[in-house]
Coordinates of C-alpha atoms in Angstrom, one line a residue:
Chain X
X159 CA 88.5 17.1 -32.2
X160 CA 84.9 16.1 -34.0
X161 CA 82.6 14.0 -32.2
X162 CA 83.5 11.2 -34.6
X163 CA 86.9 11.1 -33.1
X164 CA 86.0 11.0 -29.4
X165 CA 83.8 8.2 -30.3
X166 CA 86.2 6.0 -32.0
X167 CA 89.2 7.1 -29.4
X168 CA 90.2 4.2 -27.3
X169 CA 89.2 4.2 -23.6
X170 CA 92.7 4.8 -22.3
X171 CA 92.8 8.3 -24.4
X172 CA 89.0 8.9 -23.2
X173 CA 90.0 8.5 -19.7
X174 CA 92.9 11.2 -20.3
X175 CA 90.6 13.3 -21.3
X176 CA 88.0 13.3 -18.6
X177 CA 90.8 13.6 -16.5
X178 CA 92.1 16.3 -18.1
X179 CA 88.5 18.2 -18.1
X180 CA 88.3 18.2 -21.9
X181 CA 85.1 16.3 -22.0
X182 CA 82.8 15.3 -19.0
X183 CA 81.6 11.5 -18.4
X184 CA 78.3 13.3 -18.9
X185 CA 79.0 14.5 -22.4
X186 CA 80.3 11.4 -23.5
X187 CA 77.9 9.0 -22.0
X188 CA 75.2 11.4 -23.9
X189 CA 77.6 11.0 -27.1
X190 CA 77.3 7.3 -26.5
X191 CA 73.9 7.0 -26.0
X192 CA 73.1 8.9 -29.1
X193 CA 74.8 6.7 -31.1
X194 CA 73.6 3.3 -29.7
X195 CA 70.2 4.7 -30.4
X196 CA 71.2 6.0 -33.8
X197 CA 73.6 2.7 -35.0
X198 CA 72.8 0.0 -32.5
X199 CA 69.7 -1.0 -34.4
X200 CA 71.3 -1.9 -37.8
X201 CA 73.8 -3.9 -36.3
X202 CA 71.3 -6.0 -33.9
X203 CA 74.3 -4.6 -31.8
X204 CA 72.3 -3.7 -28.2
X205 CA 69.4 -5.4 -26.3
X206 CA 68.9 -2.8 -23.6
X207 CA 70.2 1.0 -23.3
X208 CA 70.4 1.8 -19.9
X209 CA 69.7 5.4 -19.8
X210 CA 69.0 6.1 -16.4
X211 CA 71.8 4.3 -14.6
X212 CA 74.2 5.4 -17.2
X213 CA 73.4 9.5 -16.4
X214 CA 73.6 8.8 -13.2
X215 CA 77.0 6.9 -13.0
X216 CA 78.1 9.9 -15.3
X217 CA 77.0 12.6 -13.1
X218 CA 78.8 10.5 -9.9
X219 CA 82.0 10.3 -12.2
X220 CA 82.0 13.7 -12.7
X221 CA 81.5 14.7 -9.4
X222 CA 84.5 13.1 -8.4
X223 CA 86.5 14.8 -11.3
X224 CA 85.3 18.0 -9.7
X225 CA 87.2 17.1 -6.7
X226 CA 90.4 17.0 -8.8
X227 CA 90.1 13.2 -8.3
X228 CA 89.8 10.0 -10.2
X229 CA 88.8 6.1 -9.4
X230 CA 91.3 4.7 -12.4
X231 CA 92.2 5.2 -15.6
X232 CA 88.8 4.3 -16.4
X233 CA 87.4 6.9 -14.5
X234 CA 83.9 8.3 -16.2
X235 CA 84.2 5.9 -19.3
X236 CA 81.2 4.6 -20.8
X237 CA 81.4 1.0 -21.6
X238 CA 78.8 -1.9 -22.4
X239 CA 78.5 -5.7 -21.4
X240 CA 77.5 -8.7 -23.1
X241 CA 73.9 -9.3 -22.0
X242 CA 74.9 -12.4 -20.1
X243 CA 75.8 -10.2 -17.3
X244 CA 73.7 -9.4 -14.4
X245 CA 73.2 -5.5 -13.7
X246 CA 70.9 -3.6 -11.9
X247 CA 68.9 -1.3 -14.1
X248 CA 67.4 -3.8 -17.1
X249 CA 66.3 -7.2 -17.7
X250 CA 69.5 -9.8 -18.5
X251 CA 68.0 -12.0 -21.5
X252 CA 71.4 -14.3 -21.9
X253 CA 70.0 -13.4 -25.6
X254 CA 66.9 -15.9 -25.5
X255 CA 63.5 -15.3 -26.2
X256 CA 62.5 -17.3 -23.2
X257 CA 64.7 -15.3 -21.1
X258 CA 63.8 -11.9 -22.7
X259 CA 62.2 -10.4 -18.9
X260 CA 64.7 -12.1 -16.8
X261 CA 65.8 -9.5 -14.2
X262 CA 68.4 -10.0 -11.3
X263 CA 68.6 -7.6 -8.5
X264 CA 72.2 -7.3 -8.2
X265 CA 75.5 -6.8 -10.1
X266 CA 78.1 -9.2 -11.8
X267 CA 81.5 -9.0 -9.5
X268 CA 82.9 -7.5 -13.1
X269 CA 80.0 -4.9 -13.3
X270 CA 81.0 -3.5 -9.6
X271 CA 84.4 -3.5 -10.2
X272 CA 84.0 -1.2 -13.0
X273 CA 81.7 0.6 -11.3
X274 CA 83.9 1.4 -8.4
X275 CA 86.7 2.1 -11.1
X276 CA 84.1 5.1 -12.3
X277 CA 83.5 3.1 -15.6
X278 CA 80.1 4.3 -16.6
X279 CA 77.5 1.1 -17.6
X280 CA 75.7 2.2 -20.6
X281 CA 74.0 -0.9 -22.6
X282 CA 73.5 -4.7 -22.4
X283 CA 74.9 -5.7 -25.6
X284 CA 73.4 -8.9 -28.0
X285 CA 74.8 -12.1 -27.9
X286 CA 74.0 -15.4 -29.4
X287 CA 71.6 -17.1 -27.6
X288 CA 72.6 -19.0 -24.2
X289 CA 75.9 -18.2 -26.0
X290 CA 75.7 -20.6 -28.5
X291 CA 75.5 -23.9 -26.2
X292 CA 72.8 -25.6 -27.8
X293 CA 74.3 -26.0 -31.3
X294 CA 73.7 -22.5 -33.6
X295 CA 75.0 -23.6 -37.2
X296 CA 73.8 -20.1 -38.7
X297 CA 74.5 -16.1 -37.3
X298 CA 70.3 -15.6 -37.2
X299 CA 70.4 -17.1 -33.5
X300 CA 69.4 -14.4 -31.4
X301 CA 66.5 -12.4 -30.6
X302 CA 67.4 -9.4 -31.5
X303 CA 68.7 -10.7 -35.0
X304 CA 72.2 -11.7 -36.2
X305 CA 74.7 -9.4 -35.4
X306 CA 75.8 -7.5 -38.0
X307 CA 79.8 -6.3 -38.4
X308 CA 80.1 -2.3 -39.0
X309 CA 82.4 -3.2 -42.1
X310 CA 79.8 -4.9 -44.1
X311 CA 76.3 -5.1 -42.7
X312 CA 75.5 -8.2 -44.8
X313 CA 78.0 -10.2 -42.8
X314 CA 78.3 -11.5 -39.3
X315 CA 79.7 -9.8 -36.5
X316 CA 80.9 -13.2 -34.8
X317 CA 79.9 -15.0 -32.2
X318 CA 78.9 -15.3 -29.3
X319 CA 79.7 -12.0 -28.0
X320 CA 78.2 -10.4 -31.2
X321 CA 77.4 -7.1 -29.5
X322 CA 80.2 -6.2 -28.1
X323 CA 82.4 -6.9 -30.9
X324 CA 80.1 -4.4 -33.0
X325 CA 79.5 -1.7 -30.5
X326 CA 83.2 -1.5 -29.7
X327 CA 84.0 -1.6 -33.6
X328 CA 81.4 1.1 -34.8
X329 CA 82.5 3.6 -31.8
X330 CA 79.6 3.1 -29.9
X331 CA 81.0 2.5 -26.6
X332 CA 84.3 3.2 -24.9
X333 CA 84.8 -0.7 -24.3
X334 CA 83.0 -3.4 -23.8
X335 CA 83.3 -6.9 -21.9
X336 CA 82.5 -10.3 -23.6
X337 CA 82.7 -13.8 -22.6
X338 CA 84.6 -16.8 -24.1
X339 CA 84.2 -20.7 -23.3
X340 CA 85.7 -21.6 -27.3
X341 CA 86.2 -18.4 -28.8
X342 CA 83.8 -16.0 -28.2
X343 CA 85.5 -13.6 -27.7
X344 CA 88.2 -13.9 -30.2
X345 CA 86.0 -14.5 -33.1
X346 CA 83.8 -11.5 -32.8
X347 CA 87.1 -9.5 -32.2
X348 CA 88.4 -10.7 -35.6
X349 CA 85.4 -10.2 -37.5
X350 CA 84.5 -7.2 -36.0
X351 CA 88.3 -5.7 -36.3
X352 CA 88.8 -4.9 -33.0
X353 CA 91.4 -6.0 -30.0
X354 CA 90.4 -8.9 -27.6
X355 CA 91.7 -10.6 -24.5
X356 CA 90.8 -13.9 -23.4
X357 CA 92.2 -14.3 -20.0
X358 CA 93.9 -16.9 -18.1
X359 CA 91.4 -18.9 -16.6
X360 CA 90.7 -17.7 -13.1
X361 CA 91.9 -14.3 -13.7
X362 CA 88.5 -12.7 -13.8
X363 CA 85.4 -13.9 -11.4
X364 CA 82.3 -14.8 -13.4
X365 CA 80.0 -14.3 -10.5
X366 CA 77.0 -12.7 -12.2
X367 CA 77.9 -14.0 -15.6
X368 CA 75.5 -17.2 -17.2
X369 CA 76.9 -20.1 -17.0
X370 CA 77.4 -22.1 -19.9
X371 CA 80.5 -24.3 -18.9
X372 CA 81.9 -24.0 -15.5
X373 CA 85.1 -25.7 -16.4
X374 CA 86.1 -23.0 -19.1
X375 CA 83.7 -20.0 -19.2
X376 CA 86.3 -16.7 -18.8
X377 CA 84.9 -12.9 -19.1
X378 CA 87.3 -10.5 -20.9
X379 CA 87.7 -6.9 -22.9
X380 CA 86.8 -6.3 -26.0
X381 CA 88.3 -2.6 -26.8
X382 CA 90.0 -0.3 -29.5
X383 CA 93.4 -0.9 -28.7
X384 CA 95.5 -3.4 -26.9
X385 CA 96.8 -1.1 -24.5
X386 CA 92.9 -1.0 -23.4
X387 CA 92.7 -4.6 -23.0
X388 CA 95.7 -4.3 -20.1
X389 CA 94.3 -1.6 -18.5
X390 CA 90.9 -2.7 -18.4
X391 CA 91.9 -6.3 -17.5
X392 CA 93.7 -5.4 -14.3
X393 CA 90.6 -3.6 -13.3
X394 CA 88.2 -6.6 -13.4
X395 CA 90.6 -9.1 -12.2
X396 CA 91.2 -10.7 -8.7
X397 CA 89.9 -13.4 -5.9
X398 CA 86.2 -13.1 -5.4
X399 CA 84.3 -14.7 -2.6
X400 CA 81.4 -15.6 -4.9
X401 CA 83.5 -17.2 -7.5
X402 CA 85.9 -19.9 -5.9
X403 CA 88.0 -20.3 -9.4
X404 CA 88.7 -16.3 -9.2
X405 CA 92.6 -15.6 -7.9
X406 CA 95.0 -13.0 -7.5
X407 CA 97.9 -13.3 -10.0
X408 CA 100.7 -11.0 -10.9
X409 CA 100.7 -9.3 -14.4
X410 CA 104.4 -10.4 -15.0
X411 CA 105.6 -8.3 -18.2
X412 CA 108.4 -8.1 -20.6
X413 CA 111.8 -6.9 -20.1
X414 CA 113.5 -8.4 -23.2
X415 CA 113.3 -8.8 -26.7
X416 CA 110.2 -11.2 -27.3
X417 CA 110.2 -14.5 -28.2
X418 CA 107.5 -15.4 -30.7
X419 CA 106.6 -18.5 -31.7
X420 CA 104.2 -19.5 -34.8
X421 CA 102.2 -22.7 -34.9
X422 CA 103.2 -25.3 -37.4
X423 CA 101.0 -24.7 -40.3
X424 CA 99.1 -21.9 -39.4
X425 CA 98.7 -20.6 -42.6
X426 CA 96.9 -23.8 -43.8
X427 CA 94.5 -23.6 -46.1
X428 CA 93.0 -20.1 -45.0
X429 CA 92.0 -17.3 -47.3
X430 CA 94.5 -16.1 -49.1
X431 CA 94.4 -12.2 -47.9
X432 CA 94.4 -13.8 -44.8
X433 CA 97.8 -15.7 -45.3
X434 CA 99.0 -12.4 -46.8
X435 CA 97.9 -9.9 -43.8
X436 CA 99.4 -12.8 -41.3
X437 CA 103.1 -12.9 -43.3
X438 CA 103.2 -8.9 -43.3
X439 CA 101.9 -9.2 -39.5
X440 CA 105.6 -11.3 -38.8
X441 CA 107.1 -8.8 -40.9
X442 CA 106.3 -6.1 -38.2
X443 CA 106.3 -8.6 -35.3
X444 CA 110.4 -9.0 -36.5
X445 CA 111.0 -5.4 -35.8
X446 CA 110.6 -6.0 -32.5
X447 CA 110.8 -9.7 -31.2
X448 CA 112.6 -13.2 -32.2
X449 CA 110.1 -15.1 -34.3
X450 CA 110.8 -19.0 -34.6
X451 CA 108.2 -20.8 -36.5
X452 CA 106.9 -24.5 -36.3
X453 CA 105.8 -24.6 -32.9
X454 CA 103.6 -28.1 -32.7
X455 CA 100.7 -28.5 -30.9
X456 CA 100.3 -32.1 -29.2
X457 CA 98.3 -34.7 -30.9
X458 CA 94.9 -34.8 -28.6
X459 CA 91.8 -35.7 -29.5
X460 CA 90.8 -32.1 -28.5
X461 CA 87.1 -31.9 -30.6
X462 CA 86.3 -34.7 -28.6
X463 CA 86.7 -33.2 -25.2
X464 CA 85.7 -30.1 -25.7
X465 CA 82.2 -31.8 -27.4
X466 CA 81.9 -34.0 -24.0
X467 CA 82.9 -31.5 -21.6
X468 CA 80.3 -28.6 -23.3
X469 CA 77.6 -31.2 -23.6
X470 CA 77.8 -32.7 -20.2
X471 CA 78.2 -29.0 -18.4
X472 CA 76.0 -27.3 -20.4
X473 CA 73.1 -29.9 -20.1
X474 CA 73.5 -29.9 -16.5
X475 CA 73.0 -25.8 -15.9
X476 CA 70.4 -25.8 -18.2
X477 CA 68.2 -28.8 -17.7
X478 CA 65.5 -27.2 -15.7
X479 CA 64.8 -25.0 -19.1
X480 CA 65.5 -28.6 -21.5
X481 CA 63.3 -30.2 -19.5
X482 CA 60.6 -27.6 -19.7
X483 CA 60.3 -27.9 -23.9
X484 CA 60.8 -23.7 -24.0
X485 CA 63.4 -24.3 -26.0
X486 CA 61.2 -23.9 -28.7
X487 CA 60.9 -20.5 -28.4
X488 CA 64.7 -20.3 -29.4
X489 CA 65.5 -18.7 -32.7
X490 CA 67.9 -20.9 -34.6
X491 CA 66.3 -24.5 -35.7
X492 CA 69.3 -26.2 -34.4
X493 CA 69.3 -24.4 -31.0
X494 CA 65.9 -25.8 -30.8
X495 CA 66.7 -29.4 -30.8
X496 CA 70.4 -29.2 -29.5
X497 CA 69.6 -29.3 -25.7
X498 CA 67.8 -32.7 -26.2
X499 CA 71.2 -34.3 -28.0
X500 CA 73.1 -32.6 -24.6
X501 CA 71.2 -34.9 -22.2
X502 CA 72.2 -38.0 -24.2
X503 CA 76.1 -37.7 -23.1
X504 CA 77.4 -39.9 -21.4
X505 CA 78.7 -39.6 -17.4
X506 CA 81.6 -41.9 -18.6
X507 CA 82.4 -39.7 -21.4
X508 CA 82.7 -36.6 -19.8
X509 CA 84.7 -38.1 -16.7
X510 CA 87.2 -39.6 -20.0
X511 CA 87.4 -35.9 -21.4
X512 CA 88.3 -34.6 -18.1
X513 CA 90.7 -37.2 -17.4
X514 CA 92.3 -36.5 -21.5
X515 CA 92.3 -32.8 -20.3
X516 CA 94.4 -33.5 -17.8
X517 CA 97.2 -34.4 -20.5
X518 CA 96.1 -31.4 -22.7
X519 CA 96.4 -29.4 -19.7
X520 CA 100.0 -30.5 -19.2
X521 CA 101.1 -30.8 -22.7
X522 CA 99.7 -27.9 -24.4
X523 CA 101.2 -25.5 -22.0
X524 CA 105.0 -27.5 -22.4
X525 CA 104.4 -26.5 -25.9
X526 CA 103.9 -23.2 -25.6
X527 CA 106.5 -22.4 -22.7
X528 CA 109.5 -21.8 -24.5
X529 CA 107.8 -18.6 -25.9
X530 CA 106.1 -15.4 -24.8
X531 CA 103.6 -15.8 -27.3
X532 CA 102.7 -17.7 -30.1
X533 CA 101.1 -16.4 -33.3
X534 CA 98.7 -17.6 -35.5
X535 CA 95.2 -16.3 -37.9
X536 CA 92.6 -15.4 -35.2
X537 CA 90.7 -16.7 -38.2
X538 CA 91.3 -18.6 -41.4
X539 CA 88.6 -16.4 -43.3
X540 CA 86.8 -13.1 -42.9
X541 CA 83.1 -12.8 -41.4
X542 CA 80.3 -15.4 -42.6
X543 CA 78.1 -14.0 -44.9
X544 CA 74.4 -13.7 -43.0
X545 CA 72.2 -16.1 -44.6
X546 CA 74.0 -19.1 -44.9
X547 CA 74.8 -22.1 -42.7
X548 CA 78.1 -22.0 -41.4
X549 CA 78.6 -25.6 -42.8
X550 CA 78.4 -23.5 -46.4
X551 CA 80.5 -20.8 -45.9
X552 CA 83.9 -20.1 -47.3
X553 CA 84.5 -24.0 -48.8
X554 CA 88.0 -23.4 -50.0
X555 CA 89.0 -22.2 -47.2
X556 CA 88.7 -24.6 -43.9
X557 CA 91.7 -23.5 -42.3
X558 CA 94.2 -25.9 -40.5
X559 CA 96.2 -25.3 -37.3
X560 CA 93.7 -23.7 -34.7
X561 CA 95.2 -23.4 -31.0
X562 CA 91.5 -21.8 -29.9
X563 CA 89.9 -25.1 -28.3
X564 CA 93.6 -26.5 -26.8
X565 CA 94.6 -23.1 -25.4
X566 CA 90.7 -22.9 -23.9
X567 CA 90.5 -26.1 -22.8
X568 CA 94.2 -25.4 -21.0
X569 CA 93.0 -22.3 -19.6
X570 CA 95.8 -20.1 -21.1
X571 CA 95.2 -17.1 -22.2
X572 CA 94.6 -15.1 -26.0
X573 CA 94.0 -12.3 -27.6
X574 CA 93.5 -10.9 -31.4
X575 CA 94.1 -7.3 -32.9
X576 CA 93.3 -6.2 -36.2
X577 CA 95.8 -7.1 -39.0
X578 CA 94.4 -5.6 -42.2
X579 CA 91.0 -6.7 -44.5
X580 CA 90.3 -9.3 -46.7
X581 CA 87.0 -9.8 -49.2
X582 CA 84.3 -7.6 -49.1
X583 CA 85.6 -5.3 -47.3
X584 CA 86.5 -7.2 -43.8
X585 CA 88.9 -7.3 -41.4
X586 CA 91.3 -10.0 -40.5
X587 CA 92.9 -11.0 -37.2
X588 CA 95.7 -11.3 -35.7
X589 CA 95.7 -14.0 -33.0
X590 CA 98.3 -15.1 -30.4
X591 CA 98.2 -17.3 -26.9
X592 CA 100.7 -17.0 -24.0
X593 CA 101.6 -19.1 -20.9
X594 CA 99.3 -19.2 -18.0
X595 CA 98.7 -15.1 -16.4
X596 CA 101.2 -14.0 -18.8
X597 CA 98.2 -11.5 -20.4
X598 CA 100.4 -8.8 -20.0
X599 CA 103.0 -10.6 -22.0
X600 CA 100.3 -10.7 -24.9
X601 CA 99.3 -6.9 -24.4
X602 CA 102.5 -5.9 -24.6
X603 CA 103.8 -7.4 -27.9
X604 CA 100.3 -6.5 -29.4
X605 CA 100.9 -2.9 -28.3
X606 CA 104.0 -2.7 -29.9
X607 CA 102.7 -4.0 -33.0
X608 CA 99.8 -1.2 -33.1
X609 CA 102.6 1.4 -32.5
X610 CA 103.5 0.4 -35.7
X611 CA 100.4 0.1 -37.4
X612 CA 97.3 1.7 -37.7
X613 CA 94.2 -0.9 -38.5
X614 CA 92.9 -0.8 -34.8
X615 CA 92.3 3.0 -35.6
X616 CA 90.1 3.0 -39.0
X617 CA 86.6 3.1 -39.1
X618 CA 83.8 1.8 -40.7
X619 CA 81.4 4.4 -42.5
X620 CA 78.2 3.8 -40.9
X621 CA 75.1 4.2 -42.6
Chain O
X63 CA 82.0 -35.8 -34.3
X64 CA 84.7 -37.7 -36.3
X65 CA 87.6 -38.9 -34.2
X66 CA 90.2 -36.7 -35.6
X67 CA 88.8 -33.5 -37.5
X68 CA 91.8 -32.6 -40.2
X69 CA 90.2 -28.7 -40.5
X70 CA 88.7 -26.1 -38.3
X71 CA 85.6 -26.4 -40.5
X72 CA 85.1 -30.2 -40.5
X73 CA 85.1 -30.0 -36.9
X74 CA 82.6 -27.2 -36.8
X75 CA 80.6 -29.7 -39.2
X76 CA 80.7 -32.5 -37.3
X77 CA 80.3 -30.5 -33.9
X78 CA 77.3 -28.6 -34.9
X79 CA 75.9 -32.2 -36.5
X80 CA 76.4 -33.5 -33.1
X81 CA 74.6 -31.2 -31.4
X82 CA 77.7 -30.7 -29.7
X83 CA 76.7 -26.8 -28.6
X84 CA 80.0 -25.1 -29.1
X85 CA 80.4 -21.3 -27.4
X86 CA 82.0 -19.6 -30.4
X87 CA 81.2 -21.8 -33.1
X88 CA 82.4 -20.4 -36.0
X89 CA 85.0 -22.3 -38.2
X90 CA 87.8 -21.4 -35.5
X91 CA 86.4 -24.7 -33.6
X92 CA 88.7 -27.4 -32.2
X93 CA 91.2 -29.1 -34.3
X94 CA 92.8 -31.9 -33.5
X95 CA 96.4 -32.5 -34.6
X96 CA 95.6 -36.5 -35.0
X97 CA 96.7 -37.2 -38.7
X98 CA 93.8 -40.0 -38.9
X99 CA 91.1 -38.6 -41.4
X100 CA 87.6 -38.9 -41.2
X101 CA 84.8 -38.0 -43.2
X102 CA 82.4 -35.4 -42.3
X103 CA 79.0 -36.4 -41.8
X104 CA 78.1 -34.6 -44.8
X105 CA 80.2 -37.0 -46.8
X106 CA 79.0 -40.5 -45.5
X107 CA 75.8 -41.6 -47.0
X108 CA 73.9 -41.5 -44.0
X109 CA 71.8 -44.6 -42.6
X110 CA 68.7 -44.1 -40.3
X111 CA 69.3 -43.5 -37.0
X112 CA 69.4 -46.3 -34.5
X113 CA 66.3 -47.8 -32.7
X114 CA 67.8 -46.8 -29.3
X115 CA 68.8 -43.0 -30.8
X116 CA 65.0 -42.9 -32.1
X117 CA 63.2 -44.0 -28.6
X118 CA 65.6 -41.4 -26.6
X119 CA 64.7 -38.9 -28.9
X120 CA 60.8 -39.8 -28.8
X121 CA 61.4 -39.4 -25.1
X122 CA 62.3 -35.9 -25.5
X123 CA 58.4 -35.3 -26.8
X124 CA 57.4 -35.8 -22.8
X125 CA 59.1 -32.4 -22.5
X126 CA 57.9 -30.7 -25.6
X127 CA 54.9 -32.4 -27.1
X128 CA 55.1 -30.5 -30.3
X129 CA 58.4 -31.7 -31.3
X130 CA 58.1 -32.7 -35.4
X131 CA 58.9 -36.5 -36.5
X132 CA 61.4 -34.3 -38.7
X133 CA 62.9 -32.8 -35.2
X134 CA 62.8 -36.1 -33.6
X135 CA 65.1 -37.7 -36.7
X136 CA 67.6 -35.0 -35.8
X137 CA 67.9 -35.5 -32.4
X138 CA 68.0 -39.2 -33.1
X139 CA 70.8 -38.8 -35.8
X140 CA 73.1 -36.5 -33.6
X141 CA 72.8 -38.8 -30.5
X142 CA 73.9 -41.9 -32.9
X143 CA 76.8 -39.7 -33.4
X144 CA 77.4 -38.8 -29.9
X145 CA 77.8 -42.6 -29.4
X146 CA 80.9 -42.3 -31.3
X147 CA 82.3 -40.4 -28.3
X148 CA 84.5 -43.1 -26.4
X149 CA 86.4 -44.0 -29.8
X150 CA 87.3 -40.3 -30.1
X151 CA 88.1 -39.9 -26.3
X152 CA 90.5 -42.8 -26.7
X153 CA 92.2 -42.8 -29.7
X154 CA 94.9 -45.3 -30.8
X155 CA 98.1 -44.3 -29.2
X156 CA 96.4 -42.2 -26.5
X157 CA 95.2 -45.1 -24.4
X158 CA 94.1 -43.7 -21.0
X159 CA 95.7 -45.9 -18.3
X160 CA 93.7 -46.8 -14.8
X161 CA 95.9 -44.5 -12.6
X162 CA 95.0 -41.5 -15.2
X163 CA 93.2 -38.7 -13.0
X164 CA 90.6 -36.3 -14.3
X165 CA 90.8 -32.9 -13.6
X166 CA 87.6 -33.3 -11.4
X167 CA 87.4 -28.9 -10.7
X168 CA 89.4 -27.4 -13.4
X169 CA 91.6 -25.2 -11.9
X170 CA 94.7 -23.5 -13.1
X171 CA 97.7 -23.9 -11.0
X172 CA 101.4 -23.1 -12.1

């Protein structure tokens, strides 16, 4: 077993190695710290490496192991978080130059829970500035520079959880925590070829996380296997007195052959390789599940609703910042003026959007309800080239039905796993959505898929 | 933002043009299943921004006096597009009745 083998093992395997004393948490942490320093800058994946905190937590984890104990399956496993989560030991920059020196003196709830589980926080990972709330329109929208996918450094790692996606794919951390308001876990997961899970709204406390859109912000795991996302989610889930929306709920599992729907027109005008990989994936799923094509999404104005809600909530969350004029310090030109536009959002439009959302909530869930999961290509294309405006990339592959926004508005969970490669050696993703609180069904189906495929085990060549 | 973007990328184009600030913002944005087509902003011959939008944009100089004329023009155009949200939120066949309640604090419940 080489260092490279260890670095690319999934978190579940790493936890087992630590428990069996095949490797210590301290050794593993040193390995990942070295890889973060060596490969992180080339990918623009890292904001802050937490050397002192990491070694302190690793030694504490090893001390527990020495007594023949461990706190959880993640005990001693090093991980990173998107730099919108408060953590003692370094700045929390929200990916934005004006917040570069912001420091919190407490850990976000999710960081506290992982600490209690024995996991080792080693890095704050890069992200799109302010999680994209101001309307970025190109990859170069973070003070750390454009995130690069490890599969081809000329292409974006996705947003807004750019660093978590790249760091997991490059074997720089055991796993990572990202956030999603409207695609920010699924997109980098697909562009970097990792397994990413966006939980049900309310499954995970957001306390200590930057607020972008309170009514849609979610935190979730990004990892090297679907089974990891299950383990991590169970560790971070549950009610929290600091976040009124957080709930403790069961994880109902599948106990029969799964029934998987496919969205009508899921393939649409996607890149040919994306369509091909999706169809091959469905063939694999048919080995253990019943597949039913033609699931229809309700005809509702999803785009207008997310625009009104995000504009209103983001403008409120960042009102002081917008009115300070410091948006001029942001990296992306669109972000420098986007905040002012948000201020023009009408209160009536916001309330109208909340009223339409009630229908979305009801009707989208009803469309999904007959199935254990509904499948779709996570993205219609591979990762975008860096330096090209989003409006101008892949004009012949605009995609078609996209459940990302409807599912985010309805608060239902979603997961993406790698399912092959497309243009320029870049990965493609297989996405699923499921009913409320049915994350275990998603991870169960995806784990069965990964038992039959090896895309999640492939490693990018790093410079 | 067009009332009904027929594709993911069309929505993205429109949303970013409107300063919609999407958290993700990759092509995997919202799609609406509405069959009504609409042109993306780039496909339109764009008229100059309205006087009210321009007034709003100019007022933003109280927050950042360094905003350039080009930036003011861009803000004004995006504010004009935001003005179309009302129509998009209430497309034909999807009227909101007086008794249709909002989700005042969004929570997921069975």
